[in-house]
Each structure stands twice: as structure tokens, then as C-alpha cells.
Amino acid sequence: PVTAQYTHTLTVTTAGEYTCTVSNHKPSSASSTIFVAVASPPTGVTAVRGPTSITVTWTPPSPLGDTTGYRISYTTGSDVDIDVGSTNSYTLTGLTNGQTYTISIVATSSGLPSAPLVVTVSLVPSAPYIDSTPTVTATTVTITGSVPSDSVVTGFSVQWQRDTSRGCSNEDEGSIITTGSFTSYTITGLEEGNRYTITVKLFNDAGRGPVSNSVTAKTTEAAPSGSPASITVGTLTANSVTLQWGEVACLERNGEITGYTVTAANSDGVVKGTASVNVDARQATISGLTPSTQYTVSVAAVNGVGTGPVTTLPVETQGERLKSIPYCAI
């Protein structure tokens, strides 16, 4: 016969349809069904790192519910909570370079935190140092160096540029980007006997740092393995011959061609005459020859290591003209 009214609050964390049933020790009960719209936690949390700051941005809960504001929680060993109002972006300042922070966003309506975001604050790295004595082979250069102790490094880039235009490829420069801290790197696929200028830059999440000192390295070379292209005769006289010839095939130069040896040998194999060589024009004049004589002329390329194989051509000097002799009629 006694009627009473009771109130009880049930807390739920997920939106959906709920059936609530009330009963007592008597064999009786009552139930009702209600749809509850519960605010979800913020989502899409992203961060932009600065030298000593982190700017955090997030997406509001959906449905928004009765959310009126947010709280940023972050920890680096101890918890810090900051009420940021109704904004969905906030910048944490006064942070420590190299320190890792775990950040989450809490909506005031639900008290549910977003998925945590782990961020390491980092300054742009300082310039690295490259040792002045790289190790070289015919086609590689290995550089070594060091990173400043105050720099947080996640990767580095290496750039190189060929100093000479006498290369075989059209690639006068190149670069790579790789992860990890810089201690050494081997550049491959270079050309023999070419000089390269090399620099390094470090980077991390804050950006790319300044360029290192530059070092110059020359790959090792061997004597040319190829001979000059075919020889042609420009001018032929009784005592001299002027020759022109083509270049050595690029991949057979094994370095920069610095000169040519040009000779003329008679049928006994004895070298006769002297040569005046124009290296850039690939031309030479051999003088001091004997008229009406068969010679074998040869040309070989020279680089910083030695002399390559020869290209030969047979020639015959012209005969001397007979001088006119004065006479008188009797």
C-alpha cells in the first residue's frame, strides 16, 4: 500500500539502445527502452613539431553531444593537464629538445581520452662534419664523419657533384636520402679518374639542417684500355705528315685523357721524326721524315696512370721535286 519513487543514474560510455529493467523481491518487474547518445572521444589527433613546441590538432567527437570544451593531457614522466576551452587546436610550449611526450585529448562531455599520440620534440640538426680523407676505389667513394652531440637525427642526405665535364654519363651530380644517423656512407657507380665534391645534410622531424663542410675525392684510374678511333691524314708532304684521330671510347679511358703519343716508324720498326701534338684538337704533325718512304704512324692516348694501346695507319711520304737546271743553247 506504500508508493515511493526512486532515482538511480546509470553511466554508459557507448551510444546505443538500452533496455532498463527494475524488479524487487516480489515476482514483479517493469522495464523500458531508451536510446542514449553518448559523446565519443576526440579523434584524428595530429601534431606539428617545432624547435621547443608541439601544435596539436584534433577532430571533435561525433555526435558532439554536450561537449563544451577539451583538456590536453601529456606526460614525460609526470602528468600535465591543460584546459583549452572549445578550440580544437592548441600549442604546447616550453618543451625540451629530444624529449618524447605522450599526448591525448579529453572531451568534457564524456571524459574519454583520444588515442594517445607519441611525439618527440626536436630542433633542426646542426651541420655534420665530414673527414677530409675519403676512401676511394675506381667507382666508389666512402666518406666518414660525425654528428654534433646536441642534434636529434633521424636521417641524412648525401650530395655529390662531378668537377669535370669529361665524364661518360650525363649525370654530373647525384644524391641519396637515407635513415639513421650519419657516421659513414659509400657512394657507388662513379666513374674512374673523376673528381667529386661531396656534402651531407642531417634531418629530423623538425626539418633539414645546414650543409656540412665539403670534401673532394678523386676515384682511382688505370691506363686507358682503348685506343683512339681511326686515324686520317690531313696533310702529307715529302718530309712530314699531319694526322687527326677520334676519341677513345668513353668507358675505355679509365680517367681523363691528358695527352697522346704519336710516332712514325719505318719498315725496320725504327721510330723516325718528331711530333707536335694538339691534345684538344686530337691532331699532330710529324716532321723530319724521308721523302718517298713508307711509314707506320701510331697514336695512343695517355692519362694520369699510363699509355693505352695504339691505333696505326700506313702512310708514304711524297717524293722530292726535281730542281730545274739552267741550260744554254749552243
JSON list of C-alpha atoms in Angstrom, two decimals, residues 28-168:
[
{"chain": "A", "resi": 28, "resn": "SER", "atom": "CA", "xyz": [7.13, -8.46, -10.47]},
{"chain": "A", "resi": 29, "resn": "SER", "atom": "CA", "xyz": [9.24, -6.11, -12.62]},
{"chain": "A", "resi": 30, "resn": "ALA", "atom": "CA", "xyz": [8.99, -3.21, -15.04]},
{"chain": "A", "resi": 31, "resn": "SER", "atom": "CA", "xyz": [11.21, -2.26, -17.99]},
{"chain": "A", "resi": 32, "resn": "SER", "atom": "CA", "xyz": [11.58, 0.43, -20.60]},
{"chain": "A", "resi": 33, "resn": "THR", "atom": "CA", "xyz": [13.85, 1.01, -23.60]},
{"chain": "A", "resi": 34, "resn": "ILE", "atom": "CA", "xyz": [15.72, 4.24, -24.31]},
{"chain": "A", "resi": 35, "resn": "PHE", "atom": "CA", "xyz": [18.29, 5.39, -26.86]},
{"chain": "A", "resi": 36, "resn": "VAL", "atom": "CA", "xyz": [21.32, 7.07, -25.29]},
{"chain": "A", "resi": 37, "resn": "ALA", "atom": "CA", "xyz": [23.55, 9.42, -27.31]},
{"chain": "A", "resi": 38, "resn": "VAL", "atom": "CA", "xyz": [26.95, 9.40, -25.63]},
{"chain": "A", "resi": 39, "resn": "ALA", "atom": "CA", "xyz": [29.74, 11.68, -26.84]},
{"chain": "A", "resi": 40, "resn": "SER", "atom": "CA", "xyz": [32.68, 9.79, -28.32]},
{"chain": "A", "resi": 41, "resn": "PRO", "atom": "CA", "xyz": [36.27, 10.82, -27.57]},
{"chain": "A", "resi": 42, "resn": "PRO", "atom": "CA", "xyz": [38.06, 13.24, -29.94]},
{"chain": "A", "resi": 43, "resn": "THR", "atom": "CA", "xyz": [39.69, 11.59, -32.96]},
{"chain": "A", "resi": 44, "resn": "GLY", "atom": "CA", "xyz": [42.22, 12.42, -35.67]},
{"chain": "A", "resi": 45, "resn": "VAL", "atom": "CA", "xyz": [44.81, 13.83, -33.29]},
{"chain": "A", "resi": 46, "resn": "THR", "atom": "CA", "xyz": [47.83, 15.18, -35.19]},
{"chain": "A", "resi": 47, "resn": "ALA", "atom": "CA", "xyz": [50.90, 17.14, -34.16]},
{"chain": "A", "resi": 48, "resn": "VAL", "atom": "CA", "xyz": [53.31, 19.59, -35.78]},
{"chain": "A", "resi": 49, "resn": "ARG", "atom": "CA", "xyz": [56.69, 19.75, -34.08]},
{"chain": "A", "resi": 50, "resn": "GLY", "atom": "CA", "xyz": [58.58, 22.97, -33.53]},
{"chain": "A", "resi": 51, "resn": "PRO", "atom": "CA", "xyz": [62.03, 23.55, -32.02]},
{"chain": "A", "resi": 52, "resn": "THR", "atom": "CA", "xyz": [60.57, 23.64, -28.46]},
{"chain": "A", "resi": 53, "resn": "SER", "atom": "CA", "xyz": [56.84, 23.24, -29.07]},
{"chain": "A", "resi": 54, "resn": "ILE", "atom": "CA", "xyz": [54.13, 20.92, -30.33]},
{"chain": "A", "resi": 55, "resn": "THR", "atom": "CA", "xyz": [50.96, 22.17, -32.00]},
{"chain": "A", "resi": 56, "resn": "VAL", "atom": "CA", "xyz": [48.19, 19.60, -31.51]},
{"chain": "A", "resi": 57, "resn": "THR", "atom": "CA", "xyz": [45.03, 19.48, -33.64]},
{"chain": "A", "resi": 58, "resn": "TRP", "atom": "CA", "xyz": [42.06, 17.11, -33.30]},
{"chain": "A", "resi": 59, "resn": "THR", "atom": "CA", "xyz": [38.59, 16.32, -34.66]},
{"chain": "A", "resi": 60, "resn": "PRO", "atom": "CA", "xyz": [35.61, 16.90, -32.31]},
{"chain": "A", "resi": 61, "resn": "PRO", "atom": "CA", "xyz": [33.57, 13.89, -31.15]},
{"chain": "A", "resi": 62, "resn": "SER", "atom": "CA", "xyz": [30.71, 12.71, -33.32]},
{"chain": "A", "resi": 63, "resn": "PRO", "atom": "CA", "xyz": [28.00, 13.05, -32.20]},
{"chain": "A", "resi": 64, "resn": "LEU", "atom": "CA", "xyz": [29.14, 16.15, -30.38]},
{"chain": "A", "resi": 65, "resn": "GLY", "atom": "CA", "xyz": [26.67, 15.64, -27.51]},
{"chain": "A", "resi": 66, "resn": "ASP", "atom": "CA", "xyz": [27.02, 18.22, -24.78]},
{"chain": "A", "resi": 67, "resn": "THR", "atom": "CA", "xyz": [30.76, 18.71, -25.29]},
{"chain": "A", "resi": 68, "resn": "THR", "atom": "CA", "xyz": [31.68, 22.26, -24.36]},
{"chain": "A", "resi": 69, "resn": "GLY", "atom": "CA", "xyz": [35.45, 22.05, -24.17]},
{"chain": "A", "resi": 70, "resn": "TYR", "atom": "CA", "xyz": [38.59, 19.95, -24.10]},
{"chain": "A", "resi": 71, "resn": "ARG", "atom": "CA", "xyz": [41.53, 19.13, -21.90]},
{"chain": "A", "resi": 72, "resn": "ILE", "atom": "CA", "xyz": [45.02, 18.23, -23.15]},
{"chain": "A", "resi": 73, "resn": "SER", "atom": "CA", "xyz": [46.87, 15.67, -21.10]},
{"chain": "A", "resi": 74, "resn": "TYR", "atom": "CA", "xyz": [50.54, 14.98, -21.71]},
{"chain": "A", "resi": 75, "resn": "THR", "atom": "CA", "xyz": [53.25, 13.21, -19.83]},
{"chain": "A", "resi": 76, "resn": "THR", "atom": "CA", "xyz": [57.03, 12.99, -19.79]},
{"chain": "A", "resi": 77, "resn": "GLY", "atom": "CA", "xyz": [57.23, 11.06, -16.56]},
{"chain": "A", "resi": 78, "resn": "SER", "atom": "CA", "xyz": [54.66, 13.20, -14.76]},
{"chain": "A", "resi": 79, "resn": "ASP", "atom": "CA", "xyz": [51.16, 14.10, -15.94]},
{"chain": "A", "resi": 80, "resn": "VAL", "atom": "CA", "xyz": [50.20, 17.61, -17.03]},
{"chain": "A", "resi": 81, "resn": "ASP", "atom": "CA", "xyz": [46.60, 18.63, -17.76]},
{"chain": "A", "resi": 82, "resn": "ILE", "atom": "CA", "xyz": [45.60, 21.87, -19.53]},
{"chain": "A", "resi": 83, "resn": "ASP", "atom": "CA", "xyz": [42.02, 23.04, -20.09]},
{"chain": "A", "resi": 84, "resn": "VAL", "atom": "CA", "xyz": [41.98, 24.62, -23.55]},
{"chain": "A", "resi": 85, "resn": "GLY", "atom": "CA", "xyz": [38.33, 25.62, -23.95]},
{"chain": "A", "resi": 86, "resn": "SER", "atom": "CA", "xyz": [36.29, 24.91, -27.06]},
{"chain": "A", "resi": 87, "resn": "THR", "atom": "CA", "xyz": [39.17, 25.16, -29.56]},
{"chain": "A", "resi": 88, "resn": "ASN", "atom": "CA", "xyz": [40.30, 22.07, -31.46]},
{"chain": "A", "resi": 89, "resn": "SER", "atom": "CA", "xyz": [43.94, 23.16, -31.79]},
{"chain": "A", "resi": 90, "resn": "TYR", "atom": "CA", "xyz": [46.48, 24.09, -29.15]},
{"chain": "A", "resi": 91, "resn": "THR", "atom": "CA", "xyz": [50.25, 24.69, -28.96]},
{"chain": "A", "resi": 92, "resn": "LEU", "atom": "CA", "xyz": [52.27, 23.27, -26.09]},
{"chain": "A", "resi": 93, "resn": "THR", "atom": "CA", "xyz": [55.32, 25.48, -25.49]},
{"chain": "A", "resi": 94, "resn": "GLY", "atom": "CA", "xyz": [58.49, 25.45, -23.41]},
{"chain": "A", "resi": 95, "resn": "LEU", "atom": "CA", "xyz": [59.23, 21.83, -24.28]},
{"chain": "A", "resi": 96, "resn": "THR", "atom": "CA", "xyz": [62.64, 20.15, -24.26]},
{"chain": "A", "resi": 97, "resn": "ASN", "atom": "CA", "xyz": [64.63, 19.25, -27.36]},
{"chain": "A", "resi": 98, "resn": "GLY", "atom": "CA", "xyz": [64.91, 15.50, -27.75]},
{"chain": "A", "resi": 99, "resn": "GLN", "atom": "CA", "xyz": [62.17, 14.80, -25.16]},
{"chain": "A", "resi": 100, "resn": "THR", "atom": "CA", "xyz": [59.32, 12.40, -26.02]},
{"chain": "A", "resi": 101, "resn": "TYR", "atom": "CA", "xyz": [55.77, 13.39, -24.99]},
{"chain": "A", "resi": 102, "resn": "THR", "atom": "CA", "xyz": [52.63, 11.23, -24.89]},
{"chain": "A", "resi": 103, "resn": "ILE", "atom": "CA", "xyz": [49.60, 13.39, -25.63]},
{"chain": "A", "resi": 104, "resn": "SER", "atom": "CA", "xyz": [45.85, 12.75, -25.50]},
{"chain": "A", "resi": 105, "resn": "ILE", "atom": "CA", "xyz": [42.74, 14.96, -25.79]},
{"chain": "A", "resi": 106, "resn": "VAL", "atom": "CA", "xyz": [39.77, 14.61, -23.41]},
{"chain": "A", "resi": 107, "resn": "ALA", "atom": "CA", "xyz": [36.26, 15.93, -24.19]},
{"chain": "A", "resi": 108, "resn": "THR", "atom": "CA", "xyz": [34.49, 17.46, -21.18]},
{"chain": "A", "resi": 109, "resn": "SER", "atom": "CA", "xyz": [31.19, 15.72, -22.03]},
{"chain": "A", "resi": 110, "resn": "SER", "atom": "CA", "xyz": [32.42, 12.14, -21.77]},
{"chain": "A", "resi": 111, "resn": "GLY", "atom": "CA", "xyz": [35.76, 12.34, -20.03]},
{"chain": "A", "resi": 112, "resn": "LEU", "atom": "CA", "xyz": [37.02, 9.80, -22.57]},
{"chain": "A", "resi": 113, "resn": "PRO", "atom": "CA", "xyz": [40.56, 10.38, -23.86]},
{"chain": "A", "resi": 114, "resn": "SER", "atom": "CA", "xyz": [41.53, 10.18, -27.51]},
{"chain": "A", "resi": 115, "resn": "ALA", "atom": "CA", "xyz": [44.03, 7.61, -28.69]},
{"chain": "A", "resi": 116, "resn": "PRO", "atom": "CA", "xyz": [47.46, 8.67, -27.35]},
{"chain": "A", "resi": 117, "resn": "LEU", "atom": "CA", "xyz": [49.93, 10.38, -29.68]},
{"chain": "A", "resi": 118, "resn": "VAL", "atom": "CA", "xyz": [53.66, 9.99, -29.02]},
{"chain": "A", "resi": 119, "resn": "VAL", "atom": "CA", "xyz": [55.75, 12.95, -30.20]},
{"chain": "A", "resi": 120, "resn": "THR", "atom": "CA", "xyz": [59.46, 13.72, -29.86]},
{"chain": "A", "resi": 121, "resn": "VAL", "atom": "CA", "xyz": [60.36, 17.40, -29.88]},
{"chain": "A", "resi": 122, "resn": "SER", "atom": "CA", "xyz": [63.45, 18.14, -31.93]},
{"chain": "A", "resi": 123, "resn": "LEU", "atom": "CA", "xyz": [65.42, 21.11, -33.16]},
{"chain": "A", "resi": 124, "resn": "VAL", "atom": "CA", "xyz": [66.68, 21.11, -36.73]},
{"chain": "A", "resi": 125, "resn": "PRO", "atom": "CA", "xyz": [70.03, 19.27, -36.58]},
{"chain": "A", "resi": 126, "resn": "SER", "atom": "CA", "xyz": [73.30, 21.16, -36.69]},
{"chain": "A", "resi": 127, "resn": "ALA", "atom": "CA", "xyz": [75.66, 20.63, -39.62]},
{"chain": "A", "resi": 128, "resn": "PRO", "atom": "CA", "xyz": [77.65, 17.36, -39.57]},
{"chain": "A", "resi": 129, "resn": "TYR", "atom": "CA", "xyz": [81.38, 17.13, -40.18]},
{"chain": "A", "resi": 130, "resn": "ILE", "atom": "CA", "xyz": [82.96, 15.06, -42.99]},
{"chain": "A", "resi": 131, "resn": "ASP", "atom": "CA", "xyz": [86.51, 13.78, -42.55]},
{"chain": "A", "resi": 132, "resn": "SER", "atom": "CA", "xyz": [88.93, 15.22, -45.10]},
{"chain": "A", "resi": 133, "resn": "THR", "atom": "CA", "xyz": [90.35, 11.88, -46.32]},
{"chain": "A", "resi": 134, "resn": "PRO", "atom": "CA", "xyz": [87.68, 9.77, -48.06]},
{"chain": "A", "resi": 135, "resn": "THR", "atom": "CA", "xyz": [88.48, 6.22, -49.16]},
{"chain": "A", "resi": 136, "resn": "VAL", "atom": "CA", "xyz": [88.30, 5.75, -52.93]},
{"chain": "A", "resi": 137, "resn": "THR", "atom": "CA", "xyz": [88.25, 2.97, -55.50]},
{"chain": "A", "resi": 138, "resn": "ALA", "atom": "CA", "xyz": [87.77, 3.17, -59.25]},
{"chain": "A", "resi": 139, "resn": "THR", "atom": "CA", "xyz": [83.99, 3.56, -58.92]},
{"chain": "A", "resi": 140, "resn": "THR", "atom": "CA", "xyz": [83.28, 4.35, -55.23]},
{"chain": "A", "resi": 141, "resn": "VAL", "atom": "CA", "xyz": [83.98, 7.00, -52.60]},
{"chain": "A", "resi": 142, "resn": "THR", "atom": "CA", "xyz": [83.46, 6.24, -48.90]},
{"chain": "A", "resi": 143, "resn": "ILE", "atom": "CA", "xyz": [83.07, 9.23, -46.60]},
{"chain": "A", "resi": 144, "resn": "THR", "atom": "CA", "xyz": [83.11, 9.17, -42.81]},
{"chain": "A", "resi": 145, "resn": "GLY", "atom": "CA", "xyz": [82.13, 11.85, -40.34]},
{"chain": "A", "resi": 146, "resn": "SER", "atom": "CA", "xyz": [80.40, 12.80, -37.11]},
{"chain": "A", "resi": 147, "resn": "VAL", "atom": "CA", "xyz": [77.15, 14.35, -35.86]},
{"chain": "A", "resi": 148, "resn": "PRO", "atom": "CA", "xyz": [77.05, 17.18, -33.26]},
{"chain": "A", "resi": 149, "resn": "SER", "atom": "CA", "xyz": [76.13, 15.82, -29.83]},
{"chain": "A", "resi": 150, "resn": "ASP", "atom": "CA", "xyz": [73.23, 18.28, -29.45]},
{"chain": "A", "resi": 151, "resn": "SER", "atom": "CA", "xyz": [71.44, 17.09, -32.60]},
{"chain": "A", "resi": 152, "resn": "VAL", "atom": "CA", "xyz": [68.50, 14.68, -32.81]},
{"chain": "A", "resi": 153, "resn": "VAL", "atom": "CA", "xyz": [68.91, 12.91, -36.17]},
{"chain": "A", "resi": 154, "resn": "THR", "atom": "CA", "xyz": [66.51, 10.59, -37.98]},
{"chain": "A", "resi": 155, "resn": "GLY", "atom": "CA", "xyz": [68.23, 10.59, -41.38]},
{"chain": "A", "resi": 156, "resn": "PHE", "atom": "CA", "xyz": [70.69, 12.28, -43.70]},
{"chain": "A", "resi": 157, "resn": "SER", "atom": "CA", "xyz": [71.23, 13.13, -47.33]},
{"chain": "A", "resi": 158, "resn": "VAL", "atom": "CA", "xyz": [74.46, 12.93, -49.33]},
{"chain": "A", "resi": 159, "resn": "GLN", "atom": "CA", "xyz": [75.06, 15.07, -52.41]},
{"chain": "A", "resi": 160, "resn": "TRP", "atom": "CA", "xyz": [77.93, 14.80, -54.87]},
{"chain": "A", "resi": 161, "resn": "GLN", "atom": "CA", "xyz": [78.92, 16.71, -57.98]},
{"chain": "A", "resi": 162, "resn": "ARG", "atom": "CA", "xyz": [81.48, 15.80, -60.60]},
{"chain": "A", "resi": 163, "resn": "ASP", "atom": "CA", "xyz": [84.06, 18.53, -61.10]},
{"chain": "A", "resi": 164, "resn": "THR", "atom": "CA", "xyz": [84.91, 17.69, -64.69]},
{"chain": "A", "resi": 165, "resn": "SER", "atom": "CA", "xyz": [82.77, 17.56, -67.80]},
{"chain": "A", "resi": 166, "resn": "ARG", "atom": "CA", "xyz": [84.93, 14.79, -69.27]},
{"chain": "A", "resi": 167, "resn": "GLY", "atom": "CA", "xyz": [82.69, 12.05, -67.90]},
{"chain": "A", "resi": 168, "resn": "CYS", "atom": "CA", "xyz": [80.99, 9.24, -69.75]}
]
